[in-house]
Amino acid sequence: MALGTNVRGHTVLVALTGQPQASSATTHEDGAWLHDLAELLDSEELGLIDALNLDGGGSATLITATTAGTTTVRTPPTDRVNGVYVHRAVADAVYAGISGYGMYRK
């Protein structure tokens, strides 16, 4: 996980993970290495001028939401509980969005 600012001044949140799995019973595939994340952050495609590496690993989970309030977990599960791969419990979060926590739509 990384947080950065691109050349247009927009905040960019990056989650680099392993491949999504067909079901919760399939074998987990490892994610990327720190070097891979550094290359992505330095890519012209993202156009970042500043970036900060956040905590990664199995606890890094990206969740997106729609304006209707539905959410989708975008990262693959990493812990195995009773033979099923599940998302780890996470104690803290980084929120990036419109409304709430002092961010308002213009």
C-alpha positions as protocol buffer text, in pm:
chain_id: "A"
residue {
  index: 1
  type: MET
  ca { x: 0 y: 0 z: 0 }
}
residue {
  index: 2
  type: ALA
  ca { x: 118 y: 349 z: -80 }
}
residue {
  index: 3
  type: LEU
  ca { x: -20 y: 700 z: -78 }
}
residue {
  index: 4
  type: GLY
  ca { x: 100 y: 968 z: -317 }
}
residue {
  index: 5
  type: THR
  ca { x: 32 y: 1289 z: -505 }
}
residue {
  index: 6
  type: ASN
  ca { x: 33 y: 1298 z: -883 }
}
residue {
  index: 7
  type: VAL
  ca { x: 140 y: 1578 z: -1119 }
}
residue {
  index: 8
  type: ARG
  ca { x: -219 y: 1714 z: -1121 }
}
residue {
  index: 9
  type: GLY
  ca { x: -223 y: 1747 z: -741 }
}
residue {
  index: 10
  type: HIS
  ca { x: -461 y: 1455 z: -689 }
}
residue {
  index: 11
  type: THR
  ca { x: -419 y: 1205 z: -408 }
}
residue {
  index: 12
  type: VAL
  ca { x: -346 y: 851 z: -529 }
}
residue {
  index: 13
  type: LEU
  ca { x: -392 y: 540 z: -313 }
}
residue {
  index: 14
  type: VAL
  ca { x: -210 y: 234 z: -450 }
}
residue {
  index: 15
  type: ALA
  ca { x: -272 y: -127 z: -348 }
}
residue {
  index: 16
  type: LEU
  ca { x: -43 y: -383 z: -510 }
}
residue {
  index: 17
  type: THR
  ca { x: -149 y: -740 z: -434 }
}
residue {
  index: 18
  type: GLY
  ca { x: -139 y: -1098 z: -557 }
}
residue {
  index: 19
  type: GLN
  ca { x: -388 y: -1234 z: -808 }
}
residue {
  index: 20
  type: PRO
  ca { x: -757 y: -1268 z: -714 }
}
residue {
  index: 21
  type: GLN
  ca { x: -857 y: -1626 z: -644 }
}
residue {
  index: 22
  type: ALA
  ca { x: -1146 y: -1817 z: -804 }
}
residue {
  index: 23
  type: SER
  ca { x: -1290 y: -1910 z: -464 }
}
residue {
  index: 24
  type: SER
  ca { x: -1212 y: -1885 z: -93 }
}
residue {
  index: 25
  type: ALA
  ca { x: -1085 y: -2247 z: -101 }
}
residue {
  index: 26
  type: THR
  ca { x: -811 y: -2198 z: -364 }
}
residue {
  index: 27
  type: THR
  ca { x: -445 y: -2161 z: -279 }
}
residue {
  index: 28
  type: HIS
  ca { x: -338 y: -1808 z: -195 }
}
residue {
  index: 29
  type: GLU
  ca { x: -84 y: -1648 z: -427 }
}
residue {
  index: 30
  type: ASP
  ca { x: 181 y: -1425 z: -272 }
}
residue {
  index: 31
  type: GLY
  ca { x: 172 y: -1055 z: -352 }
}
residue {
  index: 32
  type: ALA
  ca { x: 449 y: -839 z: -490 }
}
residue {
  index: 33
  type: TRP
  ca { x: 786 y: -739 z: -345 }
}
residue {
  index: 34
  type: LEU
  ca { x: 878 y: -390 z: -219 }
}
residue {
  index: 35
  type: HIS
  ca { x: 1094 y: -345 z: -531 }
}
residue {
  index: 36
  type: ASP
  ca { x: 784 y: -405 z: -749 }
}
residue {
  index: 37
  type: LEU
  ca { x: 592 y: -140 z: -555 }
}
residue {
  index: 38
  type: ALA
  ca { x: 880 y: 108 z: -592 }
}
residue {
  index: 39
  type: GLU
  ca { x: 886 y: 54 z: -969 }
}
residue {
  index: 40
  type: LEU
  ca { x: 509 y: 109 z: -990 }
}
residue {
  index: 41
  type: LEU
  ca { x: 528 y: 428 z: -783 }
}
residue {
  index: 42
  type: ASP
  ca { x: 806 y: 558 z: -1011 }
}
residue {
  index: 43
  type: SER
  ca { x: 616 y: 475 z: -1332 }
}
residue {
  index: 44
  type: GLU
  ca { x: 509 y: 741 z: -1582 }
}
residue {
  index: 45
  type: GLU
  ca { x: 162 y: 586 z: -1584 }
}
residue {
  index: 46
  type: LEU
  ca { x: 92 y: 698 z: -1225 }
}
residue {
  index: 47
  type: GLY
  ca { x: 281 y: 1026 z: -1262 }
}
residue {
  index: 48
  type: LEU
  ca { x: 350 y: 1057 z: -890 }
}
residue {
  index: 49
  type: ILE
  ca { x: 567 y: 1340 z: -761 }
}
residue {
  index: 50
  type: ASP
  ca { x: 551 y: 1232 z: -394 }
}
residue {
  index: 51
  type: ALA
  ca { x: 481 y: 891 z: -245 }
}
residue {
  index: 52
  type: LEU
  ca { x: 474 y: 729 z: 97 }
}
residue {
  index: 53
  type: ASN
  ca { x: 496 y: 354 z: 151 }
}
residue {
  index: 54
  type: LEU
  ca { x: 233 y: 238 z: 401 }
}
residue {
  index: 55
  type: ASP
  ca { x: 221 y: -91 z: 589 }
}
residue {
  index: 56
  type: GLY
  ca { x: 172 y: -379 z: 350 }
}
residue {
  index: 57
  type: GLY
  ca { x: 139 y: -752 z: 387 }
}
residue {
  index: 58
  type: GLY
  ca { x: -163 y: -958 z: 479 }
}
residue {
  index: 59
  type: SER
  ca { x: -337 y: -683 z: 672 }
}
residue {
  index: 60
  type: ALA
  ca { x: -340 y: -445 z: 373 }
}
residue {
  index: 61
  type: THR
  ca { x: -697 y: -445 z: 243 }
}
residue {
  index: 62
  type: LEU
  ca { x: -847 y: -214 z: -19 }
}
residue {
  index: 63
  type: ILE
  ca { x: -1223 y: -160 z: 2 }
}
residue {
  index: 64
  type: THR
  ca { x: -1412 y: 58 z: -246 }
}
residue {
  index: 65
  type: ALA
  ca { x: -1765 y: 194 z: -217 }
}
residue {
  index: 66
  type: THR
  ca { x: -2027 y: 331 z: -451 }
}
residue {
  index: 67
  type: THR
  ca { x: -2244 y: 636 z: -390 }
}
residue {
  index: 68
  type: ALA
  ca { x: -2529 y: 391 z: -323 }
}
residue {
  index: 69
  type: GLY
  ca { x: -2334 y: 261 z: -23 }
}
residue {
  index: 70
  type: THR
  ca { x: -2237 y: -85 z: -148 }
}
residue {
  index: 71
  type: THR
  ca { x: -1880 y: -190 z: -75 }
}
residue {
  index: 72
  type: THR
  ca { x: -1641 y: -427 z: -249 }
}
residue {
  index: 73
  type: VAL
  ca { x: -1324 y: -581 z: -104 }
}
residue {
  index: 74
  type: ARG
  ca { x: -1060 y: -544 z: -378 }
}
residue {
  index: 75
  type: THR
  ca { x: -771 y: -742 z: -227 }
}
residue {
  index: 76
  type: PRO
  ca { x: -742 y: -1119 z: -191 }
}
residue {
  index: 77
  type: PRO
  ca { x: -774 y: -1289 z: 151 }
}
residue {
  index: 78
  type: THR
  ca { x: -455 y: -1399 z: 324 }
}
residue {
  index: 79
  type: ASP
  ca { x: -538 y: -1589 z: 643 }
}
residue {
  index: 80
  type: ARG
  ca { x: -670 y: -1944 z: 657 }
}
residue {
  index: 81
  type: VAL
  ca { x: -937 y: -2018 z: 919 }
}
residue {
  index: 82
  type: ASN
  ca { x: -1086 y: -2367 z: 939 }
}
residue {
  index: 83
  type: GLY
  ca { x: -956 y: -2443 z: 588 }
}
residue {
  index: 84
  type: VAL
  ca { x: -1103 y: -2128 z: 428 }
}
residue {
  index: 85
  type: TYR
  ca { x: -907 y: -1817 z: 326 }
}
residue {
  index: 86
  type: VAL
  ca { x: -1045 y: -1503 z: 494 }
}
residue {
  index: 87
  type: HIS
  ca { x: -947 y: -1138 z: 535 }
}
residue {
  index: 88
  type: ARG
  ca { x: -749 y: -1056 z: 845 }
}
residue {
  index: 89
  type: ALA
  ca { x: -893 y: -833 z: 1113 }
}
residue {
  index: 90
  type: VAL
  ca { x: -742 y: -484 z: 1078 }
}
residue {
  index: 91
  type: ALA
  ca { x: -711 y: -242 z: 1369 }
}
residue {
  index: 92
  type: ASP
  ca { x: -667 y: 86 z: 1178 }
}
residue {
  index: 93
  type: ALA
  ca { x: -748 y: 243 z: 844 }
}
residue {
  index: 94
  type: VAL
  ca { x: -660 y: 513 z: 594 }
}
residue {
  index: 95
  type: TYR
  ca { x: -973 y: 677 z: 452 }
}
residue {
  index: 96
  type: ALA
  ca { x: -964 y: 856 z: 116 }
}
residue {
  index: 97
  type: GLY
  ca { x: -1294 y: 985 z: -15 }
}
residue {
  index: 98
  type: ILE
  ca { x: -1552 y: 1256 z: -39 }
}
residue {
  index: 99
  type: SER
  ca { x: -1752 y: 1351 z: 271 }
}
residue {
  index: 100
  type: GLY
  ca { x: -1685 y: 1255 z: 627 }
}
residue {
  index: 101
  type: TYR
  ca { x: -1363 y: 1319 z: 817 }
}
residue {
  index: 102
  type: GLY
  ca { x: -1342 y: 1679 z: 693 }
}
residue {
  index: 103
  type: MET
  ca { x: -1349 y: 1607 z: 318 }
}
residue {
  index: 104
  type: TYR
  ca { x: -1645 y: 1761 z: 135 }
}
residue {
  index: 105
  type: ARG
  ca { x: -1763 y: 1760 z: -225 }
}
residue {
  index: 106
  type: LYS
  ca { x: -1715 y: 2095 z: -399 }
}
